Amino acid sequence: MTLTAADVKKIAHLARLNMSEDDIAFYTPQLSNILHFVEQMNQCDTSHIDPVANPLDLSQRTRPDKVTEPNQREAFQKIAPEVQAGLYLVPKVIEDEA
Amino acid sequence: MKTVAELSRDLASKKISSVELTKHYLDRIKKFDKTLNAFITVTEDQALENAKKADEKRAKSAAGPLTGIPLAQKDIFCTLGVKTTCGSKILDNFISPYDATTVQKFNDAGLVLLGKTNMDEFAMGSSNENSFYGPVKNPWDLERVPGGSSGGSAATVAAGLAPAATGTDTGGSIRQPAALCGITGLKPTYGRVSRYGMIAFASSLDQGGLMTRSAEDAALLLNVMAGFDEKDSTSVDKPVPDYTKKLNNSIKGLRIGLPSEFFNQGLDADVAKVVQAAIKEYEKLGASVHEIHLPNTKLSIPAYYVIAPAECSSNLARFDGVRYGYRCKNPQDLEDLYKRSRSEGFGAEVKRRIMIGTYALSAGYYDAYYLQAQKVRGLIRQDFSKAFEKVDVILGPTSPTTAFKIGEKTADPISMYLSDIYTIAVNLAGLPGMSIPCGFAKNLPVGLQLIGNLFSEEQLLTAAHNYQKVTDWHTKQPEGF
């Protein structure tokens, strides 16, 4: 797959990455090359093979729904960029009504 | 330079105290790390305090075999109260509020944390050039890379700045730097070592392990590191043997497989010669050698560069500038906060992989990329299962070349990816693997890779230890350190 600048712009948005026009020009051929490279795997017939998600074929373990962790809100919020009254602060998402 | 096993005996016989030993290594870090750049953080005060505690324990006869042994941790393992960066700007201000299980286990066993080692950002790289903290130098040749992503740990052990270090291996990140720096590296079976608190890159491939001066040291430390952890949902609940117990067992009759795909035109001729000589050594020890085939080896890198980026794009979505880590200045709105924090915080290779992964998982492309890669993963695993019907251990080179020059492969990501051609399939199949020093090509260390069946760490360590008993490659040291 050869990606266009518009494709890369869209992927960057999906991945929440900011990309200048220069960045797009830098990454577009690199990402296309990587995709061409990985497409080698289409050479082989895998119609008879089950996909492998876990190398040991184990599924995720479940556990009883019991509280095991103590509340460490203060310790966790000490390393946050911005908090107030126990809440994480981010720029306003919903505008005030006019 | 002494091994962990030797230091453990010296501590037990009171020939040296942990405080003396810790000071010795801290001094070496001060003296040589300006040259190597192997550490991101040195925990001097905490180390001396813990060494003192270790000596007190020993005085009260309450010490274990490794109490007081200094250790360096790769900066991917969360350490309570200590900066944990994963080699990234986005975590440059991250003081971990908890210990990784691996860190906890080594603390409980009385080992003394010297500091956190440099690495490729989020363990993505094979040269340690992708670190926000700058490249690490290879102690054997300062113009060359130490390998990656556990390059800081490899250089640390090779130069004797710590007797041992931890590493992690997603596609070769323990074995390849071990090979390039002339030390012993062990990547255990997927699920053998807890991933709790080990910052996630590709969750179905990541596995913590060890970088040491000998197979015996790897066994001693794996005794501490291995085991079930209920905090890691992919941890395997299986008894942990004493990995030192069978080290001296004979390997007479061991069936060794040589995959023809590991000795093809991509392999440097000088590296091939050294590896062939190591195989002869194994024959002298009584092992039998058999040619085997892993026909889908060449598809391992393509499959890996879909699966690993896909999992990374999902794992790294958590870095959003809200709860911890880097936040951009003056965000205009929430989307601007996410986008600029991530763009300013991540380096180029991490961004490439996030974008490849995002694309491979996006609507309309999932089957063609991710599902196909998972099926190729099945094929690769099948190759290994067939091989292990005929042989006990697979041998070959760890890396197609010795350490390359800093800057040599940075312009072409794919040429960098290809340096992991012999290691990546092992992660896709979840198998344990080791790299041990087996000689030099043009004065640079060469690594011999040993691959075992699932949970056969004991057998791998025995095979490696037997080789190290009759050779001295693992005792060689770079000049000037």
XYZ file of C-alpha atoms in Angstrom:
579
model
C 0.000 0.000 0.000
C 1.374 3.388 -0.997
C 0.072 6.048 1.320
C -0.730 9.594 0.265
C -0.148 12.694 2.356
C -3.898 12.752 3.017
C -3.780 9.161 4.317
C -0.971 10.013 6.722
C -2.805 13.111 7.898
C -5.830 10.946 8.680
C -3.764 8.259 10.460
C -2.012 10.934 12.525
C -5.361 12.338 13.564
C -6.650 8.867 14.547
C -3.472 8.382 16.626
C -3.836 11.894 18.100
C -0.485 13.068 16.767
C 0.121 16.586 15.511
C 1.826 16.649 12.116
C 3.126 19.678 10.257
C 3.314 19.601 6.462
C 7.046 18.872 6.819
C 6.327 15.968 9.166
C 3.796 14.556 6.698
C 6.360 14.806 3.900
C 8.925 13.056 6.128
C 6.722 10.188 7.313
C 4.669 9.452 4.161
C 7.408 7.652 2.158
C 8.768 5.928 5.291
C 5.381 4.522 6.275
C 4.697 3.441 2.679
C 8.033 1.600 2.598
C 7.246 -0.180 5.858
C 3.827 -1.234 4.549
C 5.365 -2.533 1.299
C 7.866 -4.442 3.401
C 5.280 -6.076 5.683
C 3.108 -7.030 2.697
C 5.667 -9.780 1.979
C 3.595 -11.832 4.379
C 0.836 -12.012 1.774
C 3.047 -14.367 -0.259
C 2.202 -17.322 1.921
C -0.991 -19.308 2.138
C -2.468 -19.021 5.611
C -5.975 -20.231 4.798
C -5.467 -23.371 6.933
C -3.897 -21.530 9.909
C -5.632 -20.127 12.974
C -4.523 -16.647 14.044
C -2.345 -16.540 17.180
C -3.046 -13.795 19.722
C -1.217 -15.355 22.693
C 1.813 -17.569 22.005
C 0.680 -20.028 24.683
C -2.955 -19.901 23.513
C -3.971 -18.907 27.013
C -6.951 -16.686 27.522
C -6.972 -13.859 30.024
C -7.462 -15.060 33.568
C -10.405 -13.751 35.515
C -10.441 -13.083 39.249
C -13.113 -12.640 41.901
C -14.623 -9.146 41.844
C -13.063 -8.046 45.116
C -11.320 -4.807 46.035
C -7.600 -5.516 46.233
C -6.021 -2.085 45.772
C -5.994 0.599 48.450
C -7.033 4.135 47.527
C -3.891 6.036 46.527
C -5.502 9.037 44.895
C -3.098 11.509 46.473
C 0.014 9.592 45.451
C -1.287 9.217 41.903
C -2.369 12.836 41.583
C 0.957 14.124 42.894
C 2.475 13.246 39.515
C -0.365 14.678 37.419
C 0.215 17.792 35.270
C -2.751 19.659 36.769
C -5.250 18.731 39.476
C -7.781 20.596 41.588
C -9.886 19.319 44.484
C -8.997 15.725 43.627
C -9.899 16.096 39.951
C -7.666 16.017 36.883
C -7.877 19.311 35.010
C -8.099 19.541 31.215
C -9.116 22.449 28.953
C -12.828 23.116 28.866
C -14.619 20.588 26.614
C -18.210 21.886 26.731
C -18.744 25.582 26.044
C -20.953 27.687 28.356
C -24.440 28.372 27.103
C -24.745 31.822 25.608
C 35.503 -8.448 36.924
C 33.593 -10.804 39.144
C 30.373 -12.637 38.477
C 27.323 -12.499 40.717
C 28.133 -16.065 41.822
C 31.635 -15.018 42.916
C 30.391 -11.858 44.630
C 27.746 -13.888 46.428
C 30.500 -16.137 47.857
C 32.617 -13.090 48.795
C 29.672 -11.576 50.651
C 28.900 -14.856 52.422
C 32.510 -15.287 53.557
C 32.610 -11.617 54.703
C 35.505 -10.963 52.318
C 33.633 -7.839 51.257
C 30.568 -5.965 52.513
C 27.651 -4.856 50.399
C 28.451 -1.219 51.199
C 32.013 -1.690 49.881
C 30.731 -3.490 46.807
C 28.048 -0.885 46.123
C 30.572 1.945 46.503
C 32.894 0.147 44.100
C 30.240 0.049 41.384
C 28.997 3.591 42.084
C 32.596 4.788 41.649
C 32.881 2.931 38.367
C 29.617 4.480 37.171
C 30.960 7.948 38.056
C 34.210 7.243 36.274
C 32.933 5.646 33.077
C 29.321 6.621 32.487
C 30.200 10.005 31.003
C 31.778 7.981 28.208
C 29.112 5.287 27.862
C 25.837 7.098 28.700
C 24.481 3.771 29.953
C 22.501 5.172 32.908
C 19.533 7.543 32.894
C 19.311 7.697 36.697
C 21.816 6.644 39.361
C 20.221 5.982 42.764
C 23.331 6.554 44.839
C 21.850 7.505 48.235
C 19.190 4.837 48.125
C 21.769 2.245 47.009
C 24.101 2.976 49.918
C 21.207 2.881 52.365
C 20.009 -0.471 51.009
C 23.550 -1.858 50.997
C 23.812 -0.965 54.669
C 20.531 -2.774 55.346
C 21.821 -5.795 53.420
C 24.968 -5.885 55.552
C 22.861 -5.687 58.728
C 20.762 -8.605 57.491
C 23.904 -10.601 56.812
C 25.262 -9.811 60.284
C 22.043 -11.242 61.719
C 22.383 -14.317 59.461
C 19.095 -13.362 57.821
C 20.546 -13.038 54.335
C 19.705 -14.946 51.169
C 22.323 -15.872 48.559
C 21.889 -12.565 46.687
C 21.433 -10.183 49.625
C 23.669 -7.175 49.037
C 24.410 -7.820 45.334
C 24.175 -4.587 43.314
C 21.915 -4.614 40.251
C 20.946 -2.161 37.497
C 17.354 -2.084 36.243
C 16.377 -1.190 32.702
C 14.436 2.080 32.870
C 11.298 0.297 31.626
C 10.640 -1.201 35.093
C 8.667 1.061 37.408
C 10.553 1.840 40.614
C 8.706 3.429 43.527
C 9.844 7.011 44.154
C 12.439 6.859 41.363
C 12.230 8.470 37.924
C 11.084 5.870 35.361
C 11.343 7.237 31.819
C 11.282 4.293 29.389
C 13.815 6.375 27.423
C 11.110 8.892 26.492
C 10.597 12.608 26.914
C 6.942 11.874 27.598
C 7.954 10.202 30.900
C 10.918 12.455 31.701
C 9.074 13.795 34.769
C 7.485 10.478 35.807
C 8.274 9.399 39.363
C 6.694 5.975 39.640
C 4.151 5.621 42.462
C 4.721 1.851 42.601
C 7.258 -0.931 42.054
C 7.126 -3.393 39.182
C 6.802 -6.970 40.458
C 10.325 -7.665 39.189
C 11.684 -4.686 41.136
C 9.756 -5.777 44.224
C 11.150 -9.308 43.949
C 14.750 -8.158 43.653
C 14.248 -5.742 46.578
C 12.764 -8.530 48.684
C 15.757 -10.750 47.858
C 18.013 -7.968 49.163
C 19.592 -6.872 45.889
C 20.737 -3.260 45.768
C 19.429 -1.049 42.957
C 22.303 1.025 41.513
C 20.215 2.897 38.961
C 18.119 2.783 35.824
C 19.708 2.048 32.478
C 19.327 3.804 29.146
C 17.256 2.213 26.389
C 15.572 2.852 23.061
C 12.410 4.876 23.634
C 9.641 2.487 24.762
C 12.023 -0.390 23.853
C 11.558 0.359 20.150
C 14.917 -0.004 18.473
C 17.949 -2.210 17.943
C 20.742 0.307 18.549
C 19.805 2.450 21.555
C 19.912 5.473 19.242
C 16.185 6.094 19.773
C 16.612 7.214 23.392
C 15.558 10.726 24.437
C 18.694 10.620 26.615
C 21.082 10.080 23.716
C 22.806 6.988 22.352
C 24.731 4.509 24.507
C 28.281 3.653 23.401
C 29.511 0.102 22.991
C 32.406 -0.432 25.467
C 34.229 -2.557 22.859
C 34.296 0.332 20.373
C 32.932 3.719 21.387
C 31.972 4.582 17.804
C 29.596 1.651 17.695
C 26.135 0.924 19.068
C 25.625 -1.473 22.003
C 22.503 -2.878 20.331
C 19.027 -2.336 21.644
C 16.673 -1.836 23.076
C 18.387 -2.907 26.345
C 21.612 -1.192 25.223
C 22.245 0.601 28.517
C 22.000 -2.648 30.488
C 24.290 -4.446 28.016
C 26.979 -1.730 28.083
C 26.687 -1.542 31.887
C 27.404 -5.238 32.372
C 30.072 -5.402 29.632
C 32.003 -2.483 31.154
C 31.541 -3.710 34.723
C 29.439 -0.784 35.958
C 27.141 -3.365 37.574
C 27.585 -7.116 37.947
C 24.197 -7.740 36.317
C 21.192 -5.911 34.901
C 17.635 -6.548 33.851
C 16.419 -6.203 30.288
C 13.272 -6.761 28.287
C 12.921 -8.562 24.978
C 10.047 -7.958 22.535
C 11.887 -8.878 19.325
C 15.472 -9.445 20.481
C 16.054 -6.548 22.872
C 17.947 -8.685 25.408
C 19.706 -11.138 23.087
C 20.920 -8.729 20.380
C 22.562 -6.177 22.737
C 24.006 -9.077 24.788
C 25.582 -10.379 21.575
C 26.895 -6.987 20.474
C 28.402 -6.266 23.911
C 29.832 -9.733 24.575
C 27.696 -10.715 27.571
C 25.118 -13.374 28.468
C 21.451 -12.542 27.870
C 18.384 -14.582 28.778
C 14.867 -14.008 27.495
C 12.539 -16.401 29.322
C 9.375 -18.019 27.972
C 6.469 -15.600 27.514
C 4.576 -15.551 30.826
C 7.502 -16.823 32.950
C 8.388 -13.368 34.342
C 5.768 -10.860 35.460
C 5.055 -7.909 33.186
C 3.354 -5.938 35.986
C 4.998 -2.531 36.175
C 7.086 -3.216 33.073
C 5.970 -0.432 30.751
C 4.066 -2.137 27.930
C 5.176 -1.984 24.296
C 3.702 -5.101 22.630
C 1.878 -7.067 25.293
C 1.789 -10.440 23.502
C 5.562 -10.341 22.898
C 7.178 -8.418 25.795
C 9.142 -10.475 28.318
C 11.553 -9.396 31.052
C 14.879 -11.145 31.488
C 18.521 -10.854 32.408
C 21.852 -9.537 31.192
C 24.786 -11.066 33.038
C 28.425 -12.158 32.848
C 27.595 -15.878 32.821
C 24.824 -18.417 32.448
C 25.257 -19.303 36.118
C 24.471 -15.684 37.056
C 21.411 -15.711 34.823
C 20.227 -18.860 36.624
C 20.792 -17.330 40.066
C 18.843 -14.193 39.155
C 16.077 -16.015 37.283
C 15.436 -17.886 40.530
C 14.336 -14.519 41.937
C 12.680 -13.055 38.860
C 10.563 -15.979 37.585
C 7.165 -16.964 38.879
C 3.449 -16.447 38.808
C 2.037 -12.996 39.478
C -1.674 -12.508 39.889
C -1.217 -8.852 38.896
C -0.205 -9.889 35.367
C -3.108 -11.523 33.518
C -0.724 -13.301 31.103
C 1.576 -14.628 33.838
C 1.737 -18.433 33.840
C 1.051 -20.366 37.036
C 3.733 -23.018 36.812
C 6.238 -24.094 39.464
C 9.669 -22.424 39.298
C 12.576 -24.878 39.508
C 15.914 -23.981 41.102
C 17.606 -22.977 37.863
C 21.085 -23.570 39.283
C 20.429 -27.207 40.135
C 21.071 -28.830 36.768
C 23.711 -26.390 35.475
C 26.475 -28.983 35.730
C 24.501 -31.841 34.184
C 26.220 -33.303 31.152
C 24.905 -32.372 27.719
C 26.041 -35.648 26.196
C 23.356 -36.716 23.746
C 21.773 -33.249 23.548
C 20.227 -32.887 20.082
C 21.115 -29.532 18.577
C 19.262 -28.169 15.563
C 20.890 -25.769 13.117
C 18.263 -23.939 11.058
C 19.545 -23.574 7.502
C 17.700 -20.230 7.327
C 20.034 -18.817 10.009
C 23.167 -19.502 7.960
C 22.215 -18.005 4.596
C 23.653 -15.135 2.588
C 22.503 -12.474 5.090
C 25.010 -13.708 7.676
C 28.381 -11.962 7.907
C 31.129 -14.450 6.942
C 33.310 -13.699 9.982
C 30.355 -14.101 12.348
C 29.484 -17.409 10.622
C 33.027 -18.736 11.197
C 32.909 -17.953 14.916
C 29.458 -19.527 15.314
C 30.581 -22.670 13.445
C 33.520 -22.999 15.844
C 31.116 -22.784 18.798
C 28.997 -25.553 17.286
C 32.150 -27.733 17.015
C 32.705 -27.087 20.726
C 29.210 -28.406 21.454
C 29.971 -31.537 19.429
C 33.101 -32.049 21.539
C 30.856 -31.846 24.611
C 28.868 -34.776 23.246
C 25.933 -33.026 21.588
C 24.712 -34.196 18.188
C 24.064 -31.697 15.432
C 21.149 -31.859 13.001
C 20.134 -29.617 10.147
C 16.602 -28.301 10.556
C 14.349 -25.900 8.703
C 12.368 -22.910 9.886
C 10.998 -22.032 6.452
C 8.943 -19.025 7.524
C 11.783 -17.184 9.267
C 11.873 -14.495 6.583
C 8.225 -13.690 7.280
C 8.892 -13.090 10.965
C 10.004 -9.473 10.543
C 7.038 -8.486 8.336
C 4.586 -10.156 10.760
C 6.322 -8.583 13.755
C 6.164 -5.095 12.228
C 2.394 -5.405 12.080
C 1.746 -7.090 15.443
C 4.187 -5.032 17.535
C 3.085 -1.644 16.132
C -0.592 -2.627 16.437
C -0.166 -3.507 20.105
C 2.021 -0.446 20.692
C -0.515 1.920 19.155
C -3.046 0.599 21.632
C -0.705 0.523 24.668
C 0.683 3.993 24.041
C -2.779 5.536 23.755
C -2.609 5.959 27.539
C -0.035 8.740 27.211
C -2.429 11.634 26.855
C -0.957 14.424 28.985
C -3.787 14.198 31.522
C -2.873 11.953 34.435
C 0.938 11.771 34.368
C 3.873 12.446 32.091
C 4.536 15.319 29.728
C 1.866 17.948 28.968
C 2.282 20.563 26.238
C 2.243 24.259 27.134
C -1.010 26.271 26.812
C -3.315 23.690 25.210
C -6.125 25.371 23.256
C -8.614 22.572 23.775
C -8.649 18.884 24.744
C -7.702 17.632 21.280
C -4.823 20.100 21.104
C -3.684 18.882 24.532
C -3.658 15.228 23.397
C -2.061 15.887 20.048
C 0.664 18.282 21.073
C 1.560 16.431 24.302
C 2.008 13.233 22.291
C 3.791 14.837 19.328
C 6.204 16.765 21.521
C 6.670 13.809 23.904
C 7.282 10.904 21.485
C 10.310 10.454 19.223
C 10.255 9.596 15.507
C 10.461 5.787 15.744
C 7.686 5.638 18.315
C 5.509 7.839 16.090
C 6.222 5.623 13.069
C 5.145 2.539 14.960
C 2.055 4.172 16.448
C 0.980 5.239 12.956
C 1.682 1.841 11.343
C -0.264 0.178 14.151
C -3.143 2.619 13.918
C -3.351 2.010 10.185
C -3.124 -1.790 10.507
C -5.988 -1.810 13.009
C -8.187 0.698 11.201
C -11.479 -0.236 9.576
C -11.008 -2.027 6.259
C -7.362 -2.968 6.821
C -7.572 -5.179 9.927
C -7.898 -8.491 8.029
C -5.209 -7.687 5.473
C -2.634 -6.706 8.061
C -3.318 -7.667 11.667
C -5.213 -10.901 11.077
C -2.773 -12.040 8.383
C 0.170 -11.252 10.705
C -1.424 -13.335 13.467
C -1.804 -16.234 11.034
C 1.826 -15.931 9.943
C 2.607 -16.017 13.641
C 0.812 -19.375 13.704
C 2.973 -20.628 10.820
C 6.170 -19.561 12.569
C 5.117 -21.263 15.769
C 4.323 -24.422 13.788
C 7.852 -24.371 12.288
C 9.319 -24.399 15.788
C 6.971 -27.141 17.071
C 8.024 -29.359 14.161
C 11.693 -28.625 14.841
C 11.379 -29.475 18.531
C 10.032 -32.928 17.637
C 13.554 -33.701 16.376
C 15.894 -31.567 18.481
C 16.200 -30.271 22.053
C 17.877 -26.923 21.445
C 18.275 -24.730 18.371
C 21.611 -22.973 17.855
C 22.638 -20.178 15.542
C 23.926 -16.632 15.426
C 22.094 -14.043 17.556
C 22.672 -11.235 15.091
C 23.770 -11.277 11.424
C 26.617 -8.831 12.106
C 28.700 -7.521 14.983
C 28.003 -4.038 16.424
C 27.458 -1.456 13.684
C 28.538 2.185 13.721
C 26.417 4.823 15.471
C 24.378 6.534 12.751
C 24.882 3.741 10.205
C 21.267 2.574 10.064
C 19.283 5.521 11.403
C 18.228 6.882 7.990
C 16.574 3.619 6.915
C 14.181 2.112 9.484
C 13.864 -1.177 7.561
C 17.623 -1.840 7.557
C 17.495 -1.430 11.333
C 14.526 -3.832 11.582
C 16.474 -6.490 9.646
C 19.175 -6.673 12.317
C 16.690 -8.715 14.393
C 16.155 -11.403 11.725
C 17.300 -14.292 13.984
C 15.643 -13.169 17.207
C 12.129 -12.001 16.303
C 10.611 -15.402 15.450
C 11.407 -16.558 19.010
C 9.166 -13.823 20.471
C 6.375 -14.577 18.014
C 6.442 -18.211 19.212
C 6.810 -17.205 22.898
C 9.943 -19.359 23.313
C 12.891 -18.844 25.680
C 16.165 -17.750 24.112
C 19.688 -16.901 25.173
C 22.715 -15.226 23.709
C 26.175 -16.142 24.973
C 29.566 -14.786 23.900
C 31.292 -17.215 21.495
C 34.236 -15.270 20.085
C 35.200 -12.171 18.153
C 35.025 -11.008 14.561
C 37.378 -8.105 13.795
C 37.762 -7.485 17.548
C 34.024 -7.203 18.152
C 32.028 -9.730 20.194
C 29.866 -12.361 18.509
C 26.827 -13.905 20.204
C 25.654 -17.497 19.934
C 21.899 -17.862 20.193
C 20.289 -20.813 21.964
C 16.564 -21.324 21.524
C 14.580 -23.794 23.593
C 11.065 -25.158 23.695
C 8.472 -23.495 25.958
C 9.582 -23.385 29.632
C 12.911 -25.114 28.914
C 15.025 -22.388 30.568
C 16.731 -25.028 32.712
C 17.943 -26.927 29.682
C 19.111 -23.740 27.923
C 21.047 -22.624 30.987
C 22.660 -26.065 31.296
C 23.692 -25.963 27.637
C 25.099 -22.445 28.044
C 26.892 -23.222 31.311
C 28.538 -26.346 29.849
C 29.925 -24.231 27.013
C 31.159 -21.562 29.418
C 32.965 -24.202 31.477
C 35.174 -25.130 28.506
C 35.539 -21.683 26.891
C 36.505 -18.269 28.239
C 34.780 -15.882 25.798
C 32.351 -14.775 28.514
C 35.269 -13.655 30.711
C 36.749 -11.273 28.114
C 36.606 -7.595 28.980
C 36.789 -4.470 26.872
C 40.017 -2.509 27.278
C 39.993 0.752 29.173
C 37.279 -0.174 31.658
